[in-house]
Amino acid sequence: MRILITNDDGVYSPGIAALAEVAARFGDIRIVAPHVEMSSAAHSITASRPLTYKRTPLKDVEAYRVNGTPADCVAIGAYHWEGVELVLSGINLGSNLGNAIWYSGTLAAAKQAALMGMRGIAISTPAVGEELKFDAMKPWINRLLEFLVPAKELTLVNVNLPAKIPHGVRWTRQSVRHYDGKVVPGKDPMGRSLFWFTVTPIEEIEEGTDRWAVEQGYVSVTPLRLDLTDEKQLAQASSAHSLAELSFA
Ligand code: MN
């Protein structure tokens, strides 16, 4: 099986090297990743200029860098390597929980894979505080891939590791009820105003969500879908308002 590995932290991230090392046990691997960090690039593509695809010397793995977004990397990577079945994205240096799924380039790569008829799995870990110990995570990534790789019905999956050695793994749903985006004002060295659009920790956490699982020390596994249609609203709205009778004459 051909497994394409990408991320949004850039081709030289230690997270992608750790993921590639584990993934090599599950098939033929190739890294195609952004040449620089593209965190929070979401599902953007580069449409206004051409892209390059350049061989990059990485230890023990065939790797290429693209001067584009994570979604670009999946498209360009699949173009150069026929028959890719699975795209693994990560290991991201930073959790992708709840609303972060909308901003995440890590998730976008997995979504791009699903859009193109491949499977996509995004893997993230908290990056705040201590230095990341990818060696300690490798047995967990291995165990997860042993389960997720053969589970072909799971076409798009968001995996988040907790900060410390996990107690186990939990199925979760996306915690969209809490929003943690915040604008923080500051000053530059010349006294001019500047702003960070950043996240603040969320105190109250709903049980069964991705954020809850990671907080409790579990690996969170959330199956996602590309179809954003609100089925409940659609059913209610279409019975309440017959748009067929709406006239523009
Ligand atoms: Mn990132």
Short mmCIF file of C-alpha atoms and ligand atoms in Angstrom, two decimals:
data_model
loop_
_atom_site.label_atom_id
_atom_site.label_comp_id
_atom_site.label_asym_id
_atom_site.label_seq_id
_atom_site.Cartn_x
_atom_site.Cartn_y
_atom_site.Cartn_z
CA MET A 1 0.00 0.00 0.00
CA ARG A 2 1.22 3.49 -0.88
CA ILE A 3 1.07 5.91 2.03
CA LEU A 4 1.69 9.60 1.44
CA ILE A 5 2.86 11.50 4.49
CA THR A 6 2.43 15.23 4.91
CA ASN A 7 1.90 17.91 7.56
CA ASP A 8 1.50 21.63 8.04
CA ASP A 9 4.61 22.16 10.18
CA GLY A 10 6.93 21.80 7.21
CA VAL A 11 9.02 18.99 5.72
CA TYR A 12 11.78 19.30 8.36
CA SER A 13 9.49 18.96 11.39
CA PRO A 14 10.50 16.22 13.87
CA GLY A 15 6.82 15.21 13.97
CA ILE A 16 6.73 14.15 10.33
CA ALA A 17 9.96 12.17 10.74
CA ALA A 18 8.48 10.26 13.70
CA LEU A 19 5.27 9.56 11.77
CA ALA A 20 7.19 8.36 8.70
CA GLU A 21 9.29 6.01 10.81
CA VAL A 22 6.19 4.29 12.22
CA ALA A 23 4.19 4.40 8.96
CA ALA A 24 6.98 2.57 7.08
CA ARG A 25 5.85 -0.65 8.83
CA PHE A 26 2.46 -0.39 7.09
CA GLY A 27 3.37 0.17 3.45
CA ASP A 28 5.51 2.11 0.98
CA ILE A 29 5.90 5.63 2.22
CA ARG A 30 6.78 8.95 0.68
CA ILE A 31 6.87 12.38 2.33
CA VAL A 32 5.46 15.35 0.41
CA ALA A 33 5.20 18.36 2.70
CA PRO A 34 5.31 22.18 2.69
CA HIS A 35 8.80 23.69 2.49
CA VAL A 36 7.97 26.03 5.39
CA GLU A 37 5.51 25.95 8.25
CA MET A 38 1.90 26.36 7.09
CA SER A 39 0.08 25.92 10.41
CA SER A 40 -3.42 27.48 10.37
CA ALA A 41 -3.39 27.49 6.56
CA ALA A 42 -6.67 25.52 6.72
CA HIS A 43 -7.83 24.07 3.41
CA SER A 44 -6.38 26.80 1.21
CA ILE A 45 -4.79 25.95 -2.13
CA THR A 46 -2.27 27.92 -4.15
CA ALA A 47 -4.13 29.03 -7.25
CA SER A 48 -2.41 32.31 -8.17
CA ARG A 49 1.13 31.02 -8.83
CA PRO A 50 2.74 27.74 -9.91
CA LEU A 51 4.04 25.16 -7.45
CA THR A 52 7.39 23.39 -7.31
CA TYR A 53 8.09 19.80 -6.25
CA LYS A 54 11.68 19.29 -5.09
CA ARG A 55 13.51 16.26 -3.72
CA THR A 56 14.59 16.83 -0.14
CA PRO A 57 17.34 14.87 1.61
CA LEU A 58 15.73 13.24 4.65
CA LYS A 59 17.13 10.20 6.44
CA ASP A 60 15.76 6.79 5.32
CA VAL A 61 12.78 8.18 3.39
CA GLU A 62 12.00 9.57 -0.06
CA ALA A 63 10.87 13.10 0.59
CA TYR A 64 9.77 16.12 -1.44
CA ARG A 65 8.98 19.68 -0.50
CA VAL A 66 6.34 21.85 -2.12
CA ASN A 67 6.18 25.67 -1.89
CA GLY A 68 2.49 25.51 -1.10
CA THR A 69 -0.13 24.50 1.42
CA PRO A 70 -0.83 21.08 2.97
CA ALA A 71 -3.78 20.62 0.56
CA ASP A 72 -1.43 21.46 -2.36
CA CYS A 73 1.02 18.82 -1.08
CA VAL A 74 -1.62 16.09 -1.17
CA ALA A 75 -2.70 17.02 -4.70
CA ILE A 76 0.88 17.35 -6.03
CA GLY A 77 2.02 14.26 -4.10
CA ALA A 78 -0.79 12.09 -5.50
CA TYR A 79 -0.06 13.43 -9.00
CA HIS A 80 3.56 12.25 -8.78
CA TRP A 81 2.82 8.90 -7.13
CA GLU A 82 0.00 6.90 -8.64
CA GLY A 83 -2.20 4.67 -6.47
CA VAL A 84 -1.82 6.39 -3.09
CA GLU A 85 -4.48 4.89 -0.81
CA LEU A 86 -3.80 6.64 2.46
CA VAL A 87 -2.59 10.08 3.47
CA LEU A 88 -1.20 10.51 6.98
CA SER A 89 -0.85 14.08 8.19
CA GLY A 90 1.26 15.02 11.20
CA ILE A 91 2.40 14.46 13.80
CA ASN A 92 1.33 18.06 14.30
CA LEU A 93 3.08 20.09 16.99
CA GLY A 94 -0.13 21.34 18.56
CA SER A 95 -3.55 19.81 19.25
CA ASN A 96 -6.29 20.00 16.65
CA LEU A 97 -9.40 19.85 18.81
CA GLY A 98 -12.88 21.31 18.38
CA ASN A 99 -12.83 24.52 16.40
CA ALA A 100 -9.16 24.09 15.49
CA ILE A 101 -10.37 21.57 12.91
CA TRP A 102 -11.59 24.53 10.83
CA TYR A 103 -8.20 26.28 10.86
CA SER A 104 -5.88 23.32 10.80
CA GLY A 105 -3.62 22.64 7.84
CA THR A 106 -2.94 19.18 9.31
CA LEU A 107 -6.64 18.34 9.04
CA ALA A 108 -6.89 20.01 5.63
CA ALA A 109 -4.37 17.55 4.19
CA ALA A 110 -6.48 14.64 5.43
CA LYS A 111 -9.63 16.31 4.08
CA GLN A 112 -7.95 16.86 0.71
CA ALA A 113 -7.14 13.13 0.63
CA ALA A 114 -10.80 12.28 1.29
CA LEU A 115 -11.90 14.76 -1.41
CA MET A 116 -9.67 12.98 -3.91
CA GLY A 117 -10.99 9.52 -3.03
CA MET A 118 -8.11 8.50 -0.77
CA ARG A 119 -8.28 8.04 2.98
CA GLY A 120 -6.95 10.70 5.33
CA ILE A 121 -5.80 10.45 8.93
CA ALA A 122 -4.59 13.52 10.84
CA ILE A 123 -2.48 13.06 13.98
CA SER A 124 -1.71 15.86 16.45
CA THR A 125 -0.16 16.28 19.86
CA PRO A 126 -0.09 19.19 22.34
CA ALA A 127 2.97 21.39 21.83
CA VAL A 128 2.64 23.61 24.88
CA GLY A 129 5.14 23.32 27.72
CA GLU A 130 7.59 20.46 27.81
CA GLU A 131 9.78 19.39 24.94
CA LEU A 132 8.00 16.87 22.72
CA LYS A 133 9.07 13.28 23.16
CA PHE A 134 8.27 11.68 19.83
CA ASP A 135 10.10 8.47 20.73
CA ALA A 136 7.61 7.87 23.55
CA MET A 137 4.71 8.46 21.15
CA LYS A 138 5.87 5.99 18.50
CA PRO A 139 4.45 2.84 20.18
CA TRP A 140 1.07 4.61 20.44
CA ILE A 141 1.15 5.77 16.85
CA ASN A 142 2.02 2.20 15.87
CA ARG A 143 -0.87 0.77 17.89
CA LEU A 144 -3.28 3.32 16.40
CA LEU A 145 -2.18 2.60 12.86
CA GLU A 146 -2.54 -1.15 13.47
CA PHE A 147 -6.20 -0.44 14.15
CA LEU A 148 -6.88 2.45 11.75
CA VAL A 149 -5.05 1.32 8.61
CA PRO A 150 -7.15 -1.85 8.07
CA ALA A 151 -10.40 -0.03 9.07
CA LYS A 152 -11.10 1.08 5.49
CA GLU A 153 -14.60 2.35 6.26
CA LEU A 154 -12.95 5.20 8.18
CA THR A 155 -12.12 7.56 5.33
CA LEU A 156 -11.40 10.70 7.36
CA VAL A 157 -10.16 10.57 10.94
CA ASN A 158 -8.83 13.13 13.41
CA VAL A 159 -6.47 11.69 16.03
CA ASN A 160 -5.21 13.73 18.99
CA LEU A 161 -2.69 12.46 21.52
CA PRO A 162 -2.67 13.71 25.13
CA ALA A 163 0.29 15.58 26.60
CA LYS A 164 1.52 12.59 28.63
CA ILE A 165 1.60 8.81 28.05
CA PRO A 166 -2.06 7.91 27.27
CA HIS A 167 -4.29 5.70 29.46
CA GLY A 168 -6.06 4.39 26.37
CA VAL A 169 -8.06 5.42 23.32
CA ARG A 170 -11.59 6.89 23.07
CA TRP A 171 -14.02 7.53 20.23
CA THR A 172 -15.01 11.19 20.40
CA ARG A 173 -17.01 13.90 18.68
CA GLN A 174 -15.79 17.37 17.75
CA SER A 175 -16.21 19.88 20.60
CA VAL A 176 -17.66 22.79 18.65
CA ARG A 177 -19.74 24.25 21.47
CA HIS A 178 -16.81 26.05 23.01
CA TYR A 179 -14.86 28.61 21.04
CA ASP A 180 -11.42 29.57 22.25
CA GLY A 181 -10.34 32.16 19.68
CA LYS A 182 -9.21 35.46 21.19
CA VAL A 183 -7.55 38.66 19.97
CA VAL A 184 -4.74 39.75 22.30
CA PRO A 185 -3.43 43.31 21.84
CA GLY A 186 0.21 44.23 22.39
CA LYS A 187 2.94 46.70 21.40
CA ASP A 188 5.97 46.26 19.19
CA PRO A 189 9.42 47.55 20.38
CA MET A 190 8.59 50.92 18.78
CA GLY A 191 5.36 51.21 20.78
CA ARG A 192 3.08 50.54 17.82
CA SER A 193 -0.08 48.50 18.33
CA LEU A 194 -0.15 44.91 17.17
CA PHE A 195 -2.45 41.97 17.69
CA TRP A 196 -2.25 38.20 18.07
CA PHE A 197 -5.27 36.16 17.09
CA THR A 198 -4.67 33.23 19.38
CA VAL A 199 -6.37 30.62 21.53
CA THR A 200 -7.04 30.54 25.25
CA PRO A 201 -7.57 27.34 27.27
CA ILE A 202 -11.19 26.29 27.70
CA GLU A 203 -12.21 25.50 31.28
CA GLU A 204 -15.48 23.65 30.96
CA ILE A 205 -15.27 20.57 28.79
CA GLU A 206 -18.15 18.47 27.48
CA GLU A 207 -17.85 14.74 28.10
CA GLY A 208 -17.39 12.58 25.03
CA THR A 209 -15.68 15.28 23.00
CA ASP A 210 -12.18 15.30 21.55
CA ARG A 211 -11.10 17.96 24.05
CA TRP A 212 -12.49 15.95 26.96
CA ALA A 213 -10.65 12.76 25.94
CA VAL A 214 -7.29 14.48 25.61
CA GLU A 215 -7.85 16.33 28.90
CA GLN A 216 -8.55 12.96 30.58
CA GLY A 217 -5.30 11.53 29.20
CA TYR A 218 -6.79 9.46 26.38
CA VAL A 219 -6.01 9.39 22.70
CA SER A 220 -8.99 10.97 20.93
CA VAL A 221 -10.21 9.42 17.66
CA THR A 222 -12.90 11.39 15.80
CA PRO A 223 -14.36 10.17 12.51
CA LEU A 224 -15.13 13.23 10.34
CA ARG A 225 -17.05 13.84 7.12
CA LEU A 226 -16.77 16.33 4.30
CA ASP A 227 -20.50 16.92 3.92
CA LEU A 228 -21.30 19.95 6.09
CA THR A 229 -25.03 19.87 5.41
CA ASP A 230 -27.10 20.30 8.58
CA GLU A 231 -29.61 17.48 7.93
CA LYS A 232 -31.91 18.50 10.81
CA GLN A 233 -32.09 22.12 9.62
CA LEU A 234 -32.60 20.99 6.05
CA ALA A 235 -35.54 18.78 7.02
CA GLN A 236 -37.11 21.50 9.21
CA ALA A 237 -36.52 24.35 6.78
CA SER A 238 -37.74 22.45 3.74
CA SER A 239 -40.99 21.48 5.45
CA ALA A 240 -41.50 25.01 6.88
CA HIS A 241 -40.69 26.97 3.71
CA SER A 242 -41.47 25.70 0.28
CA LEU A 243 -38.89 27.53 -1.82
CA ALA A 244 -40.61 26.21 -4.97
CA GLU A 245 -43.29 28.84 -4.39
CA LEU A 246 -40.74 31.66 -4.00
CA SER A 247 -41.09 33.93 -6.97
CA PHE A 248 -38.40 36.27 -8.32
CA ALA A 249 -40.67 37.70 -10.99
MN MN B 1 1.05 22.74 12.61
#
